Amino acid sequence: MLFSILTIFPDFFSSPLQEGIVRRALGEGKIEVGIHNIRDYALDRHRMTDDRPFGGGEGMVMKPEPLAACVRAAVRPDCSRRVILLSPKGERFSQAQAERLAGYEQLLLICGRYEGVDERFRERYVDEELSIGDYILTGGELAALVVIDAVCRLLPGVLGCEDSAANDSFSRGLLKHAQYTRPRVFEEMAVPEVLLSGDHAAIDRHRLVESVRLTLARRPELLASVRFSPVEEKILRREGLYDRIEAVVKAERVQGDAG
Ligand code: 9D3
């Protein structure tokens, strides 16, 4: 997978890509990253990448010509690709989006700055617009790094099997149960007894119950898309959790119908 980053702050990306799993993926040639300075494609005397908005108003708008020239230069021929604009107006980036994007050979990630990009550039060159969440950043650079990180770890051979995608917090739509390691007692707090019992069926039951409790408390909306096996349903009923799950799922459906 080739990630091509289009930015006016190329230095932003030097260290974040030099650590951890992304670094290893780069080293092993599983991913490539190209950094393209949009300013290099601004051909006027002052190398301007932004200008005042027609019609007036606050802030600056990214000019279309340098962006278009930068995209044309960054495209690798004969690749399946998406041109993605990181923007607060975009569709919300999610695990499902990451999985979809992992299927392309090249992702071009355009980091917006200022109030946005000229609409004509967006119309002609941009395949999709993504936001990473409802908070305001100073630009698209961190969002591009989030997309690279999330997509990279889904590519074949990038993760070791110990933390493979099947183990993910989101893999079955539940939040993951709490984890403990040595020592058995830390500042007078003991590890739950069942985890030391060696009874793997009991441990699995305990973890399922803890996952469901945590999801009910923090992200109840996730439960609407979780399917429980008959055995799991029985365990959850015994804990008094199944009725709470059904109530939450019903409330979600009403929410969904209203939206
Ligand atoms: C005054 C209107 N603002 C829109 C909410 C303008 C504006 C704010 C922040 C325009 C650009 C930005 C910079 N943010 C991004 O480029 C961005 C972003 C974000 O701010 N939040 C979540 N995801 C993303 S992806 C790109």
Short mmCIF file of C-alpha atoms in Angstrom, two decimals, residues 20-232:
data_model
loop_
_atom_site.label_atom_id
_atom_site.label_comp_id
_atom_site.label_asym_id
_atom_site.label_seq_id
_atom_site.Cartn_x
_atom_site.Cartn_y
_atom_site.Cartn_z
CA GLY A 20 6.30 1.18 16.29
CA ILE A 21 4.26 -0.91 13.90
CA VAL A 22 4.19 1.71 11.13
CA ARG A 23 8.00 1.94 11.20
CA ARG A 24 8.30 -1.85 10.96
CA ALA A 25 5.79 -1.97 8.08
CA LEU A 26 7.84 0.69 6.25
CA GLY A 27 11.08 -1.20 6.94
CA GLU A 28 9.63 -4.45 5.60
CA GLY A 29 8.23 -2.75 2.50
CA LYS A 30 4.64 -3.60 3.41
CA ILE A 31 3.76 0.08 3.09
CA GLU A 32 5.35 3.07 1.40
CA VAL A 33 4.77 6.68 2.37
CA GLY A 34 5.34 9.63 0.03
CA ILE A 35 5.23 13.18 1.37
CA HIS A 36 4.34 15.86 -1.19
CA ASN A 37 4.71 19.53 -0.36
CA ILE A 38 1.76 21.33 -1.95
CA ARG A 39 3.82 24.53 -1.94
CA ASP A 40 6.22 22.96 -4.48
CA TYR A 41 3.33 23.05 -6.98
CA ALA A 42 2.47 26.72 -6.41
CA LEU A 43 3.91 28.29 -9.51
CA ASP A 44 3.35 31.98 -8.78
CA ARG A 45 6.14 34.27 -7.58
CA HIS A 46 5.16 34.02 -3.92
CA ARG A 47 4.35 30.28 -4.04
CA MET A 48 0.90 31.02 -2.65
CA THR A 49 -1.20 27.97 -1.65
CA ASP A 50 -4.13 29.94 -0.23
CA ASP A 51 -6.09 33.10 -1.05
CA ARG A 52 -9.03 35.20 0.15
CA PRO A 53 -12.54 33.80 -0.40
CA PHE A 54 -14.62 35.19 -3.27
CA GLY A 55 -17.69 36.80 -1.73
CA GLY A 56 -15.72 37.86 1.31
CA GLY A 57 -15.64 36.44 4.80
CA GLU A 58 -13.22 35.12 7.37
CA GLY A 59 -10.09 33.11 6.70
CA MET A 60 -8.35 31.78 3.63
CA VAL A 61 -9.15 29.12 1.02
CA MET A 62 -6.65 26.68 -0.49
CA LYS A 63 -6.11 27.52 -4.17
CA PRO A 64 -7.12 24.80 -6.65
CA GLU A 65 -4.14 24.82 -9.07
CA PRO A 66 -1.34 23.79 -6.63
CA LEU A 67 -3.59 21.08 -5.14
CA ALA A 68 -4.46 19.71 -8.59
CA ALA A 69 -0.83 19.72 -9.77
CA CYS A 70 0.24 18.02 -6.54
CA VAL A 71 -2.39 15.26 -6.93
CA ARG A 72 -1.36 14.68 -10.58
CA ALA A 73 2.30 14.38 -9.52
CA ALA A 74 1.52 12.05 -6.61
CA VAL A 75 -0.68 9.57 -8.47
CA ARG A 76 1.01 6.24 -9.18
CA PRO A 77 -0.25 4.97 -12.56
CA ASP A 78 -2.11 1.64 -12.84
CA CYS A 79 -2.98 1.53 -9.13
CA SER A 80 -6.40 1.21 -7.57
CA ARG A 81 -6.63 4.40 -5.53
CA ARG A 82 -8.73 6.87 -3.60
CA VAL A 83 -8.13 10.60 -3.34
CA ILE A 84 -9.20 11.52 0.19
CA LEU A 85 -9.65 15.00 1.58
CA LEU A 86 -9.34 15.18 5.37
CA SER A 87 -11.93 17.73 6.38
CA PRO A 88 -14.20 18.52 9.32
CA LYS A 89 -17.10 18.30 6.84
CA GLY A 90 -16.26 14.72 5.89
CA GLU A 91 -18.02 11.49 6.65
CA ARG A 92 -16.89 10.05 9.97
CA PHE A 93 -13.83 7.76 9.74
CA SER A 94 -14.51 4.37 11.38
CA GLN A 95 -13.14 0.85 11.60
CA ALA A 96 -15.43 -0.11 8.71
CA GLN A 97 -13.96 2.75 6.63
CA ALA A 98 -10.44 1.59 7.52
CA GLU A 99 -11.27 -1.94 6.35
CA ARG A 100 -12.67 -0.63 3.08
CA LEU A 101 -9.66 1.63 2.43
CA ALA A 102 -7.24 -1.24 3.15
CA GLY A 103 -8.37 -2.73 -0.18
CA TYR A 104 -6.74 -0.02 -2.34
CA GLU A 105 -3.16 0.06 -3.63
CA GLN A 106 -2.75 3.81 -3.15
CA LEU A 107 -4.40 6.30 -0.79
CA LEU A 108 -3.79 9.98 -1.45
CA LEU A 109 -4.43 11.94 1.73
CA ILE A 110 -4.91 15.67 1.29
CA CYS A 111 -4.38 17.66 4.48
CA GLY A 112 -6.55 20.75 4.49
CA ARG A 113 -5.61 23.94 6.26
CA TYR A 114 -7.42 27.24 6.66
CA GLU A 115 -11.17 27.33 6.00
CA GLY A 116 -11.08 24.63 3.32
CA VAL A 117 -10.23 23.97 -0.32
CA ASP A 118 -11.67 25.55 -3.45
CA GLU A 119 -14.88 23.69 -4.31
CA ARG A 120 -13.85 23.12 -7.96
CA PHE A 121 -10.77 21.18 -6.87
CA ARG A 122 -12.90 19.08 -4.54
CA GLU A 123 -15.43 18.35 -7.29
CA ARG A 124 -12.90 17.26 -9.89
CA TYR A 125 -10.17 15.55 -7.89
CA VAL A 126 -11.54 14.32 -4.55
CA ASP A 127 -13.17 10.87 -4.28
CA GLU A 128 -14.18 11.17 -0.64
CA GLU A 129 -13.99 13.46 2.37
CA LEU A 130 -13.26 12.07 5.83
CA SER A 131 -13.40 13.55 9.33
CA ILE A 132 -11.92 11.74 12.33
CA GLY A 133 -14.47 13.06 14.83
CA ASP A 134 -16.43 15.95 16.24
CA TYR A 135 -13.68 18.22 17.53
CA ILE A 136 -11.76 20.99 15.81
CA LEU A 137 -8.16 20.44 14.75
CA THR A 138 -5.82 23.02 13.24
CA GLY A 139 -5.50 21.01 10.03
CA GLY A 140 -5.82 17.60 8.40
CA GLU A 141 -2.29 16.39 9.19
CA LEU A 142 -3.12 14.51 12.39
CA ALA A 143 -6.22 13.08 10.72
CA ALA A 144 -4.06 11.73 7.87
CA LEU A 145 -1.80 10.03 10.43
CA VAL A 146 -4.85 8.49 12.11
CA VAL A 147 -6.02 7.04 8.78
CA ILE A 148 -2.54 5.69 7.96
CA ASP A 149 -2.20 4.09 11.39
CA ALA A 150 -5.64 2.45 11.31
CA VAL A 151 -5.32 1.18 7.71
CA CYS A 152 -1.69 0.07 8.02
CA ARG A 153 -2.34 -2.40 10.83
CA LEU A 154 -5.04 -4.13 8.75
CA LEU A 155 -2.70 -4.94 5.85
CA PRO A 156 -1.56 -8.54 5.44
CA GLY A 157 1.55 -9.36 7.49
CA VAL A 158 1.75 -6.01 9.29
CA LEU A 159 0.57 -7.19 12.73
CA GLY A 160 2.09 -10.09 14.58
CA CYS A 161 -0.44 -12.84 15.35
CA GLU A 162 -0.38 -11.94 19.08
CA ASP A 163 -2.45 -8.79 18.48
CA SER A 164 -4.00 -9.73 15.15
CA ALA A 165 -7.13 -7.97 13.92
CA ALA A 166 -9.32 -10.79 15.36
CA ASN A 167 -8.33 -9.65 18.88
CA ASP A 168 -9.46 -6.06 18.36
CA SER A 169 -11.62 -4.16 20.78
CA PHE A 170 -14.15 -3.74 17.97
CA SER A 171 -13.88 -7.20 16.42
CA ARG A 172 -17.18 -8.36 17.90
CA GLY A 173 -18.62 -4.96 18.62
CA LEU A 174 -18.05 -5.14 22.39
CA LEU A 175 -15.49 -3.18 24.39
CA LYS A 176 -12.72 -5.37 25.68
CA HIS A 177 -12.70 -6.52 29.32
CA ALA A 178 -10.08 -5.18 31.75
CA GLN A 179 -6.62 -6.78 31.75
CA TYR A 180 -4.28 -7.67 34.62
CA THR A 181 -0.67 -8.77 34.82
CA ARG A 182 1.83 -9.41 37.61
CA PRO A 183 2.03 -8.73 40.51
CA ARG A 184 -1.02 -10.53 41.93
CA VAL A 185 -1.43 -7.74 44.48
CA PHE A 186 -0.69 -4.10 43.61
CA GLU A 187 -1.16 -1.45 46.34
CA GLU A 188 -3.52 -3.79 48.24
CA MET A 189 -5.58 -4.49 45.09
CA ALA A 190 -5.81 -8.15 44.14
CA VAL A 191 -6.38 -9.57 40.65
CA PRO A 192 -9.89 -11.13 40.29
CA GLU A 193 -9.63 -14.67 41.68
CA VAL A 194 -11.20 -16.36 38.64
CA LEU A 195 -8.32 -15.22 36.40
CA LEU A 196 -5.89 -17.21 38.56
CA SER A 197 -8.11 -20.32 38.68
CA GLY A 198 -6.91 -21.97 35.49
CA ASP A 199 -10.58 -22.71 34.65
CA HIS A 200 -10.65 -21.42 31.07
CA ALA A 201 -14.41 -21.76 30.62
CA ALA A 202 -14.98 -19.74 33.81
CA ILE A 203 -12.45 -17.13 32.63
CA ASP A 204 -14.24 -16.81 29.27
CA ARG A 205 -17.59 -16.36 31.05
CA HIS A 206 -16.12 -13.75 33.39
CA ARG A 207 -14.61 -11.82 30.48
CA LEU A 208 -17.83 -11.90 28.46
CA VAL A 209 -19.76 -10.52 31.43
CA GLU A 210 -17.12 -7.81 32.06
CA SER A 211 -17.11 -6.83 28.36
CA VAL A 212 -20.89 -6.50 28.34
CA ARG A 213 -20.93 -4.48 31.61
CA LEU A 214 -18.31 -2.09 30.26
CA THR A 215 -20.10 -1.70 26.92
CA LEU A 216 -23.43 -1.06 28.65
CA ALA A 217 -21.81 1.62 30.82
CA ARG A 218 -19.76 3.41 28.16
CA ARG A 219 -20.93 2.61 24.63
CA PRO A 220 -24.45 1.14 24.86
CA GLU A 221 -25.13 2.04 21.21
CA LEU A 222 -22.59 -0.61 20.14
CA LEU A 223 -24.82 -3.38 21.51
CA ALA A 224 -27.36 -2.87 18.73
CA SER A 225 -25.05 -4.72 16.29
CA VAL A 226 -23.78 -7.50 18.56
CA ARG A 227 -25.12 -11.06 18.22
CA PHE A 228 -24.95 -13.38 21.22
CA SER A 229 -24.98 -17.18 20.96
CA PRO A 230 -27.60 -19.11 22.98
CA VAL A 231 -24.89 -20.09 25.50
CA GLU A 232 -23.82 -16.46 25.90
#
